[in-house]
Tab-separated table of C-alpha atoms and ligand atoms in Angstrom:
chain	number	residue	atom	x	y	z
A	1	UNK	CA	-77.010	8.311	17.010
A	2	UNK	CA	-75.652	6.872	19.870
A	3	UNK	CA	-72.017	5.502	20.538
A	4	UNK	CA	-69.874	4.526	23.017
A	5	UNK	CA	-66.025	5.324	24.210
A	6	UNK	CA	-63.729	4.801	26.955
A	7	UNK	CA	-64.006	7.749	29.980
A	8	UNK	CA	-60.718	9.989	29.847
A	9	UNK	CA	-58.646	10.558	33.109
A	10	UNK	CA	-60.075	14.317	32.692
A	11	UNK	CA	-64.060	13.419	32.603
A	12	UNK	CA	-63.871	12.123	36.596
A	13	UNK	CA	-66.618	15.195	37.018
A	14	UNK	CA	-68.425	14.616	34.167
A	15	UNK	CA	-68.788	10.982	35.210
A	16	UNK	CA	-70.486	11.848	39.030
A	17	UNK	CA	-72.118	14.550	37.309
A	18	UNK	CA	-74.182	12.187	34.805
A	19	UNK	CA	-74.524	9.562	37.613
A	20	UNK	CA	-76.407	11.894	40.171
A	21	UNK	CA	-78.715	13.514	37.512
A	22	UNK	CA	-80.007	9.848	36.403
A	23	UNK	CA	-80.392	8.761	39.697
A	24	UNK	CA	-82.351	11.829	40.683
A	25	UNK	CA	-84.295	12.698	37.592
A	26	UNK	CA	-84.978	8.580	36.997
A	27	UNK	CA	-84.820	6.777	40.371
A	28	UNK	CA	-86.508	8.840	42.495
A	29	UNK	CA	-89.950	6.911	41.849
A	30	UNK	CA	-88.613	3.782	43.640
A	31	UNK	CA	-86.636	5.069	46.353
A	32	UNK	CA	-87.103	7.425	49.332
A	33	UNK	CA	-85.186	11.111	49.450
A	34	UNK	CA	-82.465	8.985	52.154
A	35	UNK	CA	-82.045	6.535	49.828
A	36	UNK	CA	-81.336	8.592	46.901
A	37	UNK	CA	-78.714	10.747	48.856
A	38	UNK	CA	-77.014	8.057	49.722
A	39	UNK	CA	-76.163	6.714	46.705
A	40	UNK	CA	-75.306	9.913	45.129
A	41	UNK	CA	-71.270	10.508	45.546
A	42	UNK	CA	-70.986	14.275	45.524
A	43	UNK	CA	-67.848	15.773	43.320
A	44	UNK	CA	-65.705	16.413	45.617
A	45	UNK	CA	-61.953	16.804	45.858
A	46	UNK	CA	-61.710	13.465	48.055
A	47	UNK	CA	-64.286	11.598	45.926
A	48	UNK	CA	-63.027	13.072	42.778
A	49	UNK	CA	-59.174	11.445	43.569
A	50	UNK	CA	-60.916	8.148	44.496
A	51	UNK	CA	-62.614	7.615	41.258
A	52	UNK	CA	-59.330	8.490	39.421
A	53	UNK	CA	-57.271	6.407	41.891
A	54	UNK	CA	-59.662	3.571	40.613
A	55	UNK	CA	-58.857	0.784	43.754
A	56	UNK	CA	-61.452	-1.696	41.937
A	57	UNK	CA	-59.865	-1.106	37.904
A	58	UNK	CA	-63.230	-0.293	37.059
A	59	UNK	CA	-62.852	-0.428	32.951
A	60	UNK	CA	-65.214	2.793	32.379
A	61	UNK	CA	-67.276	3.798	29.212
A	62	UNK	CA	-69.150	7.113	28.388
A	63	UNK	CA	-72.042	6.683	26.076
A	64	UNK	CA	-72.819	9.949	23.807
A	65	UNK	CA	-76.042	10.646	21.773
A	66	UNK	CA	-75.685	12.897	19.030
A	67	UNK	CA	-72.162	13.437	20.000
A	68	UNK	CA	-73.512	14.539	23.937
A	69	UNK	CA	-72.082	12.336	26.356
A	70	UNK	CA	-75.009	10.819	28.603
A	71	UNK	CA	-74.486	8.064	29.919
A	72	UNK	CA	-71.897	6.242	32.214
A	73	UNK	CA	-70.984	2.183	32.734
A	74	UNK	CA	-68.544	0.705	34.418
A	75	UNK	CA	-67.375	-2.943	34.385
A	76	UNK	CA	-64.864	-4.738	37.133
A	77	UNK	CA	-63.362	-7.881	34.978
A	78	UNK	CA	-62.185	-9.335	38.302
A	79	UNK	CA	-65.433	-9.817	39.875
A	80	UNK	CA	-66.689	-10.413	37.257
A	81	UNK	CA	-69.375	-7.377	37.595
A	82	UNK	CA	-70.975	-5.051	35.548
A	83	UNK	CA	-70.658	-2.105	37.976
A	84	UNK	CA	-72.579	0.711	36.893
A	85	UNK	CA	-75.043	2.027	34.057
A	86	UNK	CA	-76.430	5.449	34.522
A	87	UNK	CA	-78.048	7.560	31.725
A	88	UNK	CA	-79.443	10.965	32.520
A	89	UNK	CA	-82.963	11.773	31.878
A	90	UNK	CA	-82.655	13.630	28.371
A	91	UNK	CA	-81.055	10.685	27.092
A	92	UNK	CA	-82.850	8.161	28.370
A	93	UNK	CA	-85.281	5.541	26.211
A	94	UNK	CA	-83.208	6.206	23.465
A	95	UNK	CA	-80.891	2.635	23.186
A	96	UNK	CA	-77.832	4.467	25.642
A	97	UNK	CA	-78.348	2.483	28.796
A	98	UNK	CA	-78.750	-0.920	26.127
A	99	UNK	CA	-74.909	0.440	24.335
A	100	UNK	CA	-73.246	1.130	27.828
A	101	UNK	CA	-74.755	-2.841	28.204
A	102	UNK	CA	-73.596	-4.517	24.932
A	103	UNK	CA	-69.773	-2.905	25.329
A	104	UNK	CA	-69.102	-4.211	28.665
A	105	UNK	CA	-70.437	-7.275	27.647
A	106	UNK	CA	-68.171	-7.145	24.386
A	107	UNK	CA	-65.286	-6.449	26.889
A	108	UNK	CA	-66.191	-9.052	29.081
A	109	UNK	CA	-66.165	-11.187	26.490
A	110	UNK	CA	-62.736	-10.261	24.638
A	111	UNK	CA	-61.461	-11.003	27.912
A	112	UNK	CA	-62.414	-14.733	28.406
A	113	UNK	CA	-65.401	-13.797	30.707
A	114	UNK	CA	-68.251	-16.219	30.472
A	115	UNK	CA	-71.113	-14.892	33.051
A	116	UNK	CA	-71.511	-11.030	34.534
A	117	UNK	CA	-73.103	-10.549	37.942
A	118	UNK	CA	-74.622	-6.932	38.941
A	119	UNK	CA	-76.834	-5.087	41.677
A	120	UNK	CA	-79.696	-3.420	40.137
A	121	UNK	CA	-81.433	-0.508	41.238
A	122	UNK	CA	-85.599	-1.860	41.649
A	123	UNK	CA	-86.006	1.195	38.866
A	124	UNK	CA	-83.864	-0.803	36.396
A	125	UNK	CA	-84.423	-4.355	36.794
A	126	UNK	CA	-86.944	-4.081	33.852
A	127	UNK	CA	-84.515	-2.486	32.046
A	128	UNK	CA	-81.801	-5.568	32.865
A	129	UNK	CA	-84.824	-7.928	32.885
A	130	UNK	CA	-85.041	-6.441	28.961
A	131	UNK	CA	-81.323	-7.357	28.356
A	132	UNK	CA	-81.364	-11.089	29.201
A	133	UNK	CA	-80.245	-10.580	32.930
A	134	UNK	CA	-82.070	-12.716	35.610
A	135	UNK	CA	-82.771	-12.418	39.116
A	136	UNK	CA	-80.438	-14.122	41.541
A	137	UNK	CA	-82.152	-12.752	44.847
A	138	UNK	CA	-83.336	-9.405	46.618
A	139	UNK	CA	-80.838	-7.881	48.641
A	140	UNK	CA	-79.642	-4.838	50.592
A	141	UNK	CA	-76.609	-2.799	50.193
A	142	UNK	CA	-75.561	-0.324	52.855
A	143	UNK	CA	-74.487	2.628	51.173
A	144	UNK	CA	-72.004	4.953	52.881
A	145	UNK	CA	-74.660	7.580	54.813
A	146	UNK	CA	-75.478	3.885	56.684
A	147	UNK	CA	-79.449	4.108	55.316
A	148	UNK	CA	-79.810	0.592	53.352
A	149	UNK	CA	-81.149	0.306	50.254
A	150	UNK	CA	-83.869	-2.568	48.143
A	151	UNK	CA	-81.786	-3.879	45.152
A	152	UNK	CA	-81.637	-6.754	43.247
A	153	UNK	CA	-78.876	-9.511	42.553
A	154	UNK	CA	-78.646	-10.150	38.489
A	155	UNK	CA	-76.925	-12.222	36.743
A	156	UNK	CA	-76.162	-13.346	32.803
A	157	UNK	CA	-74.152	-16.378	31.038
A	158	UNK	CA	-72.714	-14.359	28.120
A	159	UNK	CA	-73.349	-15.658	24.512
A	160	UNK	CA	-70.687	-16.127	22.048
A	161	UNK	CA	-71.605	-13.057	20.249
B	201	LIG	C1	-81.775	2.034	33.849
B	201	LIG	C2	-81.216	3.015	32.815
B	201	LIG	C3	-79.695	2.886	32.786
B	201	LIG	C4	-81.797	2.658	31.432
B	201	LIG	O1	-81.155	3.480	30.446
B	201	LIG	P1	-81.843	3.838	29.028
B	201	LIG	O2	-80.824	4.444	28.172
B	201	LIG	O3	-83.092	4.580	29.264
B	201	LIG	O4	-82.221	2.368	28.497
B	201	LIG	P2	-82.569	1.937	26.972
B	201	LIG	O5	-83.126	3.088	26.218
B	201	LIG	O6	-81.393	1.236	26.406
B	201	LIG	O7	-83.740	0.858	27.267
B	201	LIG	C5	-83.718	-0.444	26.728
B	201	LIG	C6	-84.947	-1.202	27.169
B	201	LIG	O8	-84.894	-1.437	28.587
B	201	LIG	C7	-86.234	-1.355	29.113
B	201	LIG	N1	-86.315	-0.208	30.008
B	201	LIG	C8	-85.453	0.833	30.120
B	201	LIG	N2	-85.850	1.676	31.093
B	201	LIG	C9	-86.975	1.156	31.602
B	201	LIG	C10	-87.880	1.554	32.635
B	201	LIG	N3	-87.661	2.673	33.354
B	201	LIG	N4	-88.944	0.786	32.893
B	201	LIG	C11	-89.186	-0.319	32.178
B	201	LIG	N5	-88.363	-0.777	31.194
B	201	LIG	C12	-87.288	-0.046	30.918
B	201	LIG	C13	-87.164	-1.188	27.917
B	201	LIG	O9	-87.494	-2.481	27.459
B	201	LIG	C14	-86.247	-0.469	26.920
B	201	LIG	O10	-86.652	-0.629	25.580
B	201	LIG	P3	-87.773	0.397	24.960
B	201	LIG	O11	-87.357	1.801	25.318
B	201	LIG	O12	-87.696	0.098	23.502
B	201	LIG	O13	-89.069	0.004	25.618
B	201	LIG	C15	-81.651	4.481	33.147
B	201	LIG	O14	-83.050	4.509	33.322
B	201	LIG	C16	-80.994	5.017	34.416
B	201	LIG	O15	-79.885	5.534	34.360
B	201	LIG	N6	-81.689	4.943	35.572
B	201	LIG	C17	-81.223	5.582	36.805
B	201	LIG	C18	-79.914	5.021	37.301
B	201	LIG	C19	-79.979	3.536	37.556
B	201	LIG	O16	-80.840	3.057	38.248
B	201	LIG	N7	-79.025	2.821	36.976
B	201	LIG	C20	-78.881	1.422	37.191
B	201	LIG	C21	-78.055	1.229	38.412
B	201	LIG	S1	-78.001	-0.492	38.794
């Protein structure tokens, strides 16, 4: 079964931890080794107090499957952006990823937000695609080891339910 909760304050670890392993265990097939350790953010002390610091008020979820936490999503209402969805590979094609989805959405919602706007990975556009999100354009994002990397612009007007 899978649900969805709010991250704690004390699950900043667990939250890079899930991140890296579902980039590298699912991502790897559309992006070079540069790419993918770029876009990793390693656990430490510094990056560790950022993510709790929380500059952007990311609103952060965990998804758990059989009571195993996952998955990780994050959603910035002032954007508005869906920031982040990242399921590691024993949990993935199992509806996780689609949960982390529909409760930022439901957020998004319950807070008078009519349209979301993410980057996708090339590996997940399907995935988005899947979820009613369309391409805006292809882009490039410079990630903080300066290599650039393919993603693409997505976008969705949110229902009323
Ligand atoms: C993208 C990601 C979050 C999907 O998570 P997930 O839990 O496996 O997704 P779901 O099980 O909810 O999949 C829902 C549907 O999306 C589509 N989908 C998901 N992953 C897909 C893939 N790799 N290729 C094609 N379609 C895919 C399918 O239609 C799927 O339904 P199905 O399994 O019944 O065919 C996960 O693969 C991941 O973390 N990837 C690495 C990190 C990443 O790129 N995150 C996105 C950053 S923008």
């Amino acid at each position: 079964m899978v649900t969805v909760r709010p991250l704690r304050d004390d699950e900043m670890r667990l939250y890079l931890e899930i991140h890296e392993r579902a980039i590298r265990g699912l991502a790897a097939s559309h992006y070079s080794q540069d790419d993918i350790e770029g876009w990793v953010v390693p656990a430490t002390d510094e990056n560790l107090r950022r993510l709790l610091l929380n500059a952007d008020r990311e609103i952060r979820f965990v998804a758990e499957l059989d009571g195993a936490p996952v998955g990780i999503g994050a959603l910035v209402l002032e954007k508005p952006e869906l920031r982040a969805v990242y399921v590691a590979p024993e949990g993935a094609r199992r509806g996780c990823g689609s949960a982390l989805v529909h409760a930022i959405e439901r957020t998004a919602r319950d807070n008078a937000v009519t349209r979301l706007r993410l980057h996708a990975s090339l590996n997940a556009e399907r995935f988005y695609a899947a979820l009613g999100y369309e391409v805006l354009e292809r882009a490039e994002v410079v990630l903080p080891n300066g290599h650039s990397m393919a993603v693409v612009r997505m976008g969705k007007v949110l229902g009323r339910t």
